[in-house]
XYZ file of C-alpha atoms in Angstrom:
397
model
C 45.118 -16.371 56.329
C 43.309 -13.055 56.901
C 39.700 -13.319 58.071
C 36.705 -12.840 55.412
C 35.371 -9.629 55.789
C 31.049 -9.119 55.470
C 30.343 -8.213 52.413
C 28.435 -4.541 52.029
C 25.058 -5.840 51.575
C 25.619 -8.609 54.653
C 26.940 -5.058 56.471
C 23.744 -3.107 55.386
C 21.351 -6.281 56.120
C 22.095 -6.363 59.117
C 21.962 -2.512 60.037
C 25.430 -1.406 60.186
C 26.777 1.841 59.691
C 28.877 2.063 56.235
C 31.641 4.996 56.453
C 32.303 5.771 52.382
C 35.456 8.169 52.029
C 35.860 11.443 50.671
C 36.606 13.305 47.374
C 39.794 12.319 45.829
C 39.505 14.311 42.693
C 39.257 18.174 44.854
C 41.667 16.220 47.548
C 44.298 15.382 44.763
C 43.861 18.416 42.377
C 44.611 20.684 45.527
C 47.872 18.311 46.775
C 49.087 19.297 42.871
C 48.041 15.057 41.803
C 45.237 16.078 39.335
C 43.796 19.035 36.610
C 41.167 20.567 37.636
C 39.059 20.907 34.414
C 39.457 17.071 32.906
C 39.053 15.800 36.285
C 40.457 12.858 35.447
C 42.469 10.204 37.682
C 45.641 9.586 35.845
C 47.477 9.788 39.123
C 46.571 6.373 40.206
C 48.949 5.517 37.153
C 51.523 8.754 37.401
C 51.405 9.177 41.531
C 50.486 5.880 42.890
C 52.098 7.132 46.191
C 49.602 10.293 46.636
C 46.756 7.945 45.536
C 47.809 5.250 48.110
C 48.640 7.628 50.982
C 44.892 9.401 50.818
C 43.322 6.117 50.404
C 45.717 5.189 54.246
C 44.497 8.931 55.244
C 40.494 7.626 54.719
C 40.957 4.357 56.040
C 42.877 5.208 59.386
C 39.777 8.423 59.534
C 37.315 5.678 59.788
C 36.424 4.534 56.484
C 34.956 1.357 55.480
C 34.811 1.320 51.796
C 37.930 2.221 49.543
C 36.590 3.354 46.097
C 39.005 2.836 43.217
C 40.056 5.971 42.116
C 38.180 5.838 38.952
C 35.865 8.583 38.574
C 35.707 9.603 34.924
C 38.046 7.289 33.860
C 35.916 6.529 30.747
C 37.787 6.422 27.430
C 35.580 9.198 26.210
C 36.116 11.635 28.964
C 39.822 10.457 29.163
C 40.136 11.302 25.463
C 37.797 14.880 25.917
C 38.369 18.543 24.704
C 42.126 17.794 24.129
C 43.299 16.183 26.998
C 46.372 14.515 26.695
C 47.288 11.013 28.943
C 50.413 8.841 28.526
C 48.270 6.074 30.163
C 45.194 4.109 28.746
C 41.743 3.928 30.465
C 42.967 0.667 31.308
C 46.140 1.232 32.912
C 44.391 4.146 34.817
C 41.232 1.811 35.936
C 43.698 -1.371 36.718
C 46.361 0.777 39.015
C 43.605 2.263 40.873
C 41.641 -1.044 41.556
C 44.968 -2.101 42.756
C 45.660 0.756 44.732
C 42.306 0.335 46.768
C 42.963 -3.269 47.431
C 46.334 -2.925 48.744
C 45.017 -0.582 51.405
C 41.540 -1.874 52.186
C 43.736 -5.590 52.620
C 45.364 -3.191 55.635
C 41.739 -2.653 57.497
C 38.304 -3.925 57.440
C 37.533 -2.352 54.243
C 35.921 -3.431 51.068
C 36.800 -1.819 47.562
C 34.340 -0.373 45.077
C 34.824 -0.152 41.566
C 33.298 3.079 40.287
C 31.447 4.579 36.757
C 30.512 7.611 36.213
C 28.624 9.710 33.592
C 30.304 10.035 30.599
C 30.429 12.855 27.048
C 29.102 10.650 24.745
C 25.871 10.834 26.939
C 25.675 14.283 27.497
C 26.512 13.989 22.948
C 23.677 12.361 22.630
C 25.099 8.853 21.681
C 23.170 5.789 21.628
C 22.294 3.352 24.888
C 24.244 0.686 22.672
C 27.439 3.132 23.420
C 26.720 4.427 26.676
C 26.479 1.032 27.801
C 29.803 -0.334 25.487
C 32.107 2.516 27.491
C 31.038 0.883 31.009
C 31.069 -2.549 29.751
C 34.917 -1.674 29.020
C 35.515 -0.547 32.526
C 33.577 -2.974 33.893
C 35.851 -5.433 32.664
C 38.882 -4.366 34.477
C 36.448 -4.454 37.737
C 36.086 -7.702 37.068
C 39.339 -9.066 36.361
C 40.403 -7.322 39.777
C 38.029 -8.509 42.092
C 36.395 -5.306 43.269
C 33.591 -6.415 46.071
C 31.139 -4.406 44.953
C 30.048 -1.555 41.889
C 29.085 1.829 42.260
C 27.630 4.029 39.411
C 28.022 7.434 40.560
C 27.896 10.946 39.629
C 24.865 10.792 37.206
C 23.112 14.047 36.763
C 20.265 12.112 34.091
C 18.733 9.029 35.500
C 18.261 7.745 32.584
C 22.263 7.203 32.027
C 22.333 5.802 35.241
C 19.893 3.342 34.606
C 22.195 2.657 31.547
C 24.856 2.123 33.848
C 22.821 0.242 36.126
C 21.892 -2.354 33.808
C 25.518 -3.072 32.775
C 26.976 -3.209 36.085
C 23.879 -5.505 37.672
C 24.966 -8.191 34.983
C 28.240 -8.910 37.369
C 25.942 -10.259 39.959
C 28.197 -8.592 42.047
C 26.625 -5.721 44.829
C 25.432 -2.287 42.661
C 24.824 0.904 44.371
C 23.611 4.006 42.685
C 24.258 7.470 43.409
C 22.829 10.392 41.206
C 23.914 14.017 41.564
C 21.034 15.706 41.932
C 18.820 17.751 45.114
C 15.462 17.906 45.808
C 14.082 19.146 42.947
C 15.742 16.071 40.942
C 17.806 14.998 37.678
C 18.259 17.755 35.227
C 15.139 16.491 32.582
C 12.805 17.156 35.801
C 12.317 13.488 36.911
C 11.691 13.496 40.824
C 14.075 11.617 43.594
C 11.518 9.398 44.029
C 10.924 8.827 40.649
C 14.492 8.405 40.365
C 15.330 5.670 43.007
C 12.370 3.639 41.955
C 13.778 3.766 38.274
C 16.946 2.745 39.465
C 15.888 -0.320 42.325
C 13.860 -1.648 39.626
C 17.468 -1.336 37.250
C 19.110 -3.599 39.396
C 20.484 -1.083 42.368
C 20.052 -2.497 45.798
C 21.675 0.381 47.261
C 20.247 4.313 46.049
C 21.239 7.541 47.126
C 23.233 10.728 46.006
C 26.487 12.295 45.854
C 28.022 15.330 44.767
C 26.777 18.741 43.994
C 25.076 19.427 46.823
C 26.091 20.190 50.702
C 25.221 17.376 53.604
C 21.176 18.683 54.787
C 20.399 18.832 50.632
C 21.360 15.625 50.134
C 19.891 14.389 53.152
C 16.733 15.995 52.075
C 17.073 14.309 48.828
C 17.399 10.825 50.334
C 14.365 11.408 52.125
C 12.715 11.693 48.685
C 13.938 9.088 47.121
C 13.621 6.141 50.225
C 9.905 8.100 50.414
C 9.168 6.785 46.781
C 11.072 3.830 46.858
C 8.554 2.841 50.004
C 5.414 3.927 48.227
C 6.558 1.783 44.765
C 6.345 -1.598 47.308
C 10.064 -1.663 46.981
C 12.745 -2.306 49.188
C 16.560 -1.037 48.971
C 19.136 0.692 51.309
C 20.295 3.835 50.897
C 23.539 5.850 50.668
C 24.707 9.636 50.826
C 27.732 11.296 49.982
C 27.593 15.148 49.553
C 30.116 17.807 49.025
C 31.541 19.456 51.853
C 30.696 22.737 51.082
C 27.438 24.636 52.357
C 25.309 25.256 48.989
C 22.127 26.516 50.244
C 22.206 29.106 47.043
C 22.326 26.876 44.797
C 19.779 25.918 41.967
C 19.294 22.191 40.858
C 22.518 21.868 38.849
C 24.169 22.594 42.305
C 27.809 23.637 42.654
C 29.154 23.742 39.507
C 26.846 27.158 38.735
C 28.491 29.205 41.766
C 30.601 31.550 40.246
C 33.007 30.805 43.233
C 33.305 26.916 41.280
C 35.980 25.374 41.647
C 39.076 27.836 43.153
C 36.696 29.901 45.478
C 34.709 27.730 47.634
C 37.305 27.286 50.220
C 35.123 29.934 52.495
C 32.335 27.805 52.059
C 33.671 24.329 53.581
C 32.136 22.493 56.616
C 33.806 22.010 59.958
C 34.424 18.734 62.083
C 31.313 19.738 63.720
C 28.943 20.290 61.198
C 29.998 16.706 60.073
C 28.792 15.524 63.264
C 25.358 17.051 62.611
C 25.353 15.914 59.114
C 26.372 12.182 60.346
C 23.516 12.256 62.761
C 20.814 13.584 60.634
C 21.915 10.894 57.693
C 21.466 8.141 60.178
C 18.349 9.195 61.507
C 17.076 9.333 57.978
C 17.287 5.741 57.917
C 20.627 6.174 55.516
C 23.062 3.559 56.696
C 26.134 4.219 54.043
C 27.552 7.761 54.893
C 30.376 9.257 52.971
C 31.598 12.463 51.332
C 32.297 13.961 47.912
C 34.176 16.728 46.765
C 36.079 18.914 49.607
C 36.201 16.375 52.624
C 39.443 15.496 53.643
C 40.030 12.568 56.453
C 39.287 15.155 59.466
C 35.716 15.084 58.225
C 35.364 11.558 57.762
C 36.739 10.420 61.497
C 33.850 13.582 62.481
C 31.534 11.192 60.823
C 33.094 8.097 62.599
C 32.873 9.741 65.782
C 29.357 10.499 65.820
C 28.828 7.208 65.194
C 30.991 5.677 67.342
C 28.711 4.271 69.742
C 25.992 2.530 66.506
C 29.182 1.295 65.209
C 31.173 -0.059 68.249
C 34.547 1.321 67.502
C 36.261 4.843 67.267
C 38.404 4.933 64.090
C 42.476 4.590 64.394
C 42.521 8.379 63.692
C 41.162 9.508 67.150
C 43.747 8.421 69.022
C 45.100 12.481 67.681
C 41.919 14.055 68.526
C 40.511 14.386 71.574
C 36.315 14.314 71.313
C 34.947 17.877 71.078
C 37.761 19.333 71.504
C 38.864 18.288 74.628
C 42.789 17.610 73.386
C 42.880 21.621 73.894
C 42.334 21.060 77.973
C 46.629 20.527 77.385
C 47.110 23.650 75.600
C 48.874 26.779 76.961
C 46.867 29.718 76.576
C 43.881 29.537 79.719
C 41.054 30.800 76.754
C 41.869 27.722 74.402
C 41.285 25.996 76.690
C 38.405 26.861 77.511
C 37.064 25.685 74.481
C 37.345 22.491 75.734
C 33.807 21.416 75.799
C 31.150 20.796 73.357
C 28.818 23.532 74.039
C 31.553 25.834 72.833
C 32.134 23.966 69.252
C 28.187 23.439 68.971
C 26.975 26.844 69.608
C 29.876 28.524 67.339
C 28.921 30.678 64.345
C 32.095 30.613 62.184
C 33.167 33.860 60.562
C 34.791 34.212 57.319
C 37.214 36.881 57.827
C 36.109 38.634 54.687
C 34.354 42.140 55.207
C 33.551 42.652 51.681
C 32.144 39.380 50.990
C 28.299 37.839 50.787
C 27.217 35.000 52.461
C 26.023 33.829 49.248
C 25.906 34.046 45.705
C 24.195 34.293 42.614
C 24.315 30.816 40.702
C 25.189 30.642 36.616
C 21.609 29.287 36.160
C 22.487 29.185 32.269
C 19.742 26.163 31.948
C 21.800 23.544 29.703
C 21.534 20.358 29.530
C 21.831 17.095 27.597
C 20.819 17.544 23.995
C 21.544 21.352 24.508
C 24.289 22.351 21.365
C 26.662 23.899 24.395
C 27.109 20.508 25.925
C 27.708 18.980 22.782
C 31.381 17.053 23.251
C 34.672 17.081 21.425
C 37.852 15.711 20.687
C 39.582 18.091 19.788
C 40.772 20.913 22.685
C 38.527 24.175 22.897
C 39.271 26.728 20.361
C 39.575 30.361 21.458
C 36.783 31.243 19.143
C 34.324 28.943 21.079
C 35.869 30.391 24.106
C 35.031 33.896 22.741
C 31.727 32.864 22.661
C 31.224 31.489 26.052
C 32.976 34.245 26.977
C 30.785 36.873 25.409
C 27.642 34.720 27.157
C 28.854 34.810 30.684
C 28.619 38.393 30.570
C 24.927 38.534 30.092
C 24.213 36.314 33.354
């Protein structure tokens, strides 16, 4: 019989390090798995073999947590703007939950069952239906044993809260992770505000993901453990940011670059700036580290590796890379390897390769939000007219 494995909060009690994985939804959609636009994880239904294999590609990088590949898996989003599935919510939600267990059963890994924000929020539907769309995923969570809930990807606290309250009724573990910087959710409510909203929901763990590179989201988590602490509260905290640098950015974050989604490639983070970003999360006081959107399994072992010596153990993954660089001492050409050393790697300014280009851009800024007519959800697919008009708009920003 295998050994029991510590749950996450016996982890996080007793101050270890908790490596989260990466984005599967950028991962996937660029390994030809997923549609960028929906979003949506139908693969762990159609492609359980590319699901499975990234999950192995996560876990042998370091990670310690194997989230079901679930993210917007709601009925309503499944069912939005005319997208068309072959497979239920359900199906989708039960393959993936099985999916994460089959490969966190191969390492000390624990799976987390996953909600996310949802149309009929941003549609202005009731709490009473908000909450019913969880309570439907929720219920394959439960029937599969997942160890512990996240609710992630909320850019409105309040939905979160929502989703907070649903998920807390399990018993089981509930983290919370909003998408949002510094400046907080997108009705102006403060990270501080926002964790202390969401402890008091039921979270025990708080933090963000998404939207916003590694030292945002840091920053974020500052705010929010800063108000948690000054609310007489207690929780641990989490972070899992993009792994793209966003310092242009506004407070809806990626999504307004015009370079969103198929040009941010220039913008992604090396192995080493995930070592800073690993370090600077820990000395935060955030003990669950992780990535979103554009981290692949190189940046996760980065993050294991940092943390090697907190966390006792190098992940299976660096037996193929040599620390800082030092696997090039066996290459061929004399100036490679010269780069074997970590000054070299540290002190490196990366260039892009691209004369022509700026180092930054000009976000969308088009100020929408929920109860704004433009985010207003549908059924039915997008009609060219109402493309017209968005169209027609884009040119005046």
């Amino acid at each position: 019989m295998a050994p029991v494995k510590k749950g996450i909060m016996e982890r996080l009690n007793a101050g270890e390090v908790v490596i989260g994985d990466g984005g599967f939804v950028f991962a996937l959609e660029k390994r030809g798995y997923v549609k960028a636009g929906p979003w949506t994880p139908e693969a762990a239904a159609e492609h359980p073999e590319a699901v499975r294999q990234l999950h192995r590609e996560f876990l042998r990088a370091g990670s310690n947590v194997m989230q079901t590949f679930t993210f917007y898996a709601s009925d309503d989003k499944l069912e939005n703007r005319g997208n068309k599935l072959t497979f239920t919510g359900a199906q989708i939600n039960e393959a993936a939950c099985d999916l994460a267990r089959e490969v966190a059963n191969e390492g000390d890994a624990l799976v987390a069952g996953g909600v996310s924000q949802t149309p009929s929020y941003l549609s202005c539907k009731s709490e009473a239906e908000v909450k019913a769309i969880f309570k439907k995923q929720l219920d394959v969570f439960i029937k599969k044993n997942v160890d512990f809930l996240i609710a992630e990807y909320f850019e409105h606290v309040e939905e979160a809260v929502w989703a907070v309250e649903v998920l807390k009724a399990t018993g089981k573990p509930v983290a919370a992770s909003l998408c949002i910087g510094p400046e907080g959710d997108m009705h102006g409510v403060s990270p501080g505000d926002c964790a202390v909203r969401l402890v008091r929901a039921g979270a025990q763990i708080v933090g963000v993901n998404c939207h916003f590179d590694p030292d945002t989201c840091v920053e974020a988590v500052k705010k929010m453990k800063a108000g948690v602490e000054k609310a007489g509260l207690k929780a641990h905290y989490m972070v899992q940011p993009l792994a793209y640098h966003t310092p242009d950015c506004n407070c809806q974050g990626f999504i307004d670059l015009p370079e969103f989604p198929f040009g941010l490639e220039p913008r992604i983070l090396t192995r080493w700036d995930m070592h800073k970003y690993a370090r600077d999360a820990y000395e935060a006081g955030i003990r669950f580290i992780g990535g979103c959107c554009g981290y692949e399994p190189y940046h996760i072992r980065a993050v294991a590796e940092e943390l090697a010596a907190e966390r006792g153990i190098l992940p299976p993954g660096s037996e193929k890379h040599g620390a800082w660089g030092a696997g090039l001492e066996m290459h061929t050409k004399p100036w490679v390897r010269a780069r074997a050393r970590r000054q070299y790697w540290e002190d490196l300014k990366p260039a892009s390769g691209r004369p022509l280009c700026p180092s930054m851009s000009a976000p969308a800024s088009w100020g929408v939000t929920k109860g704004s007519a433009e985010l207003m959800q549908q059924k039915e697919a997008t009609s060219k007219q109402q493309l017209k008009e968005l169209f027609d708009r884009s040119k005046s920003h």
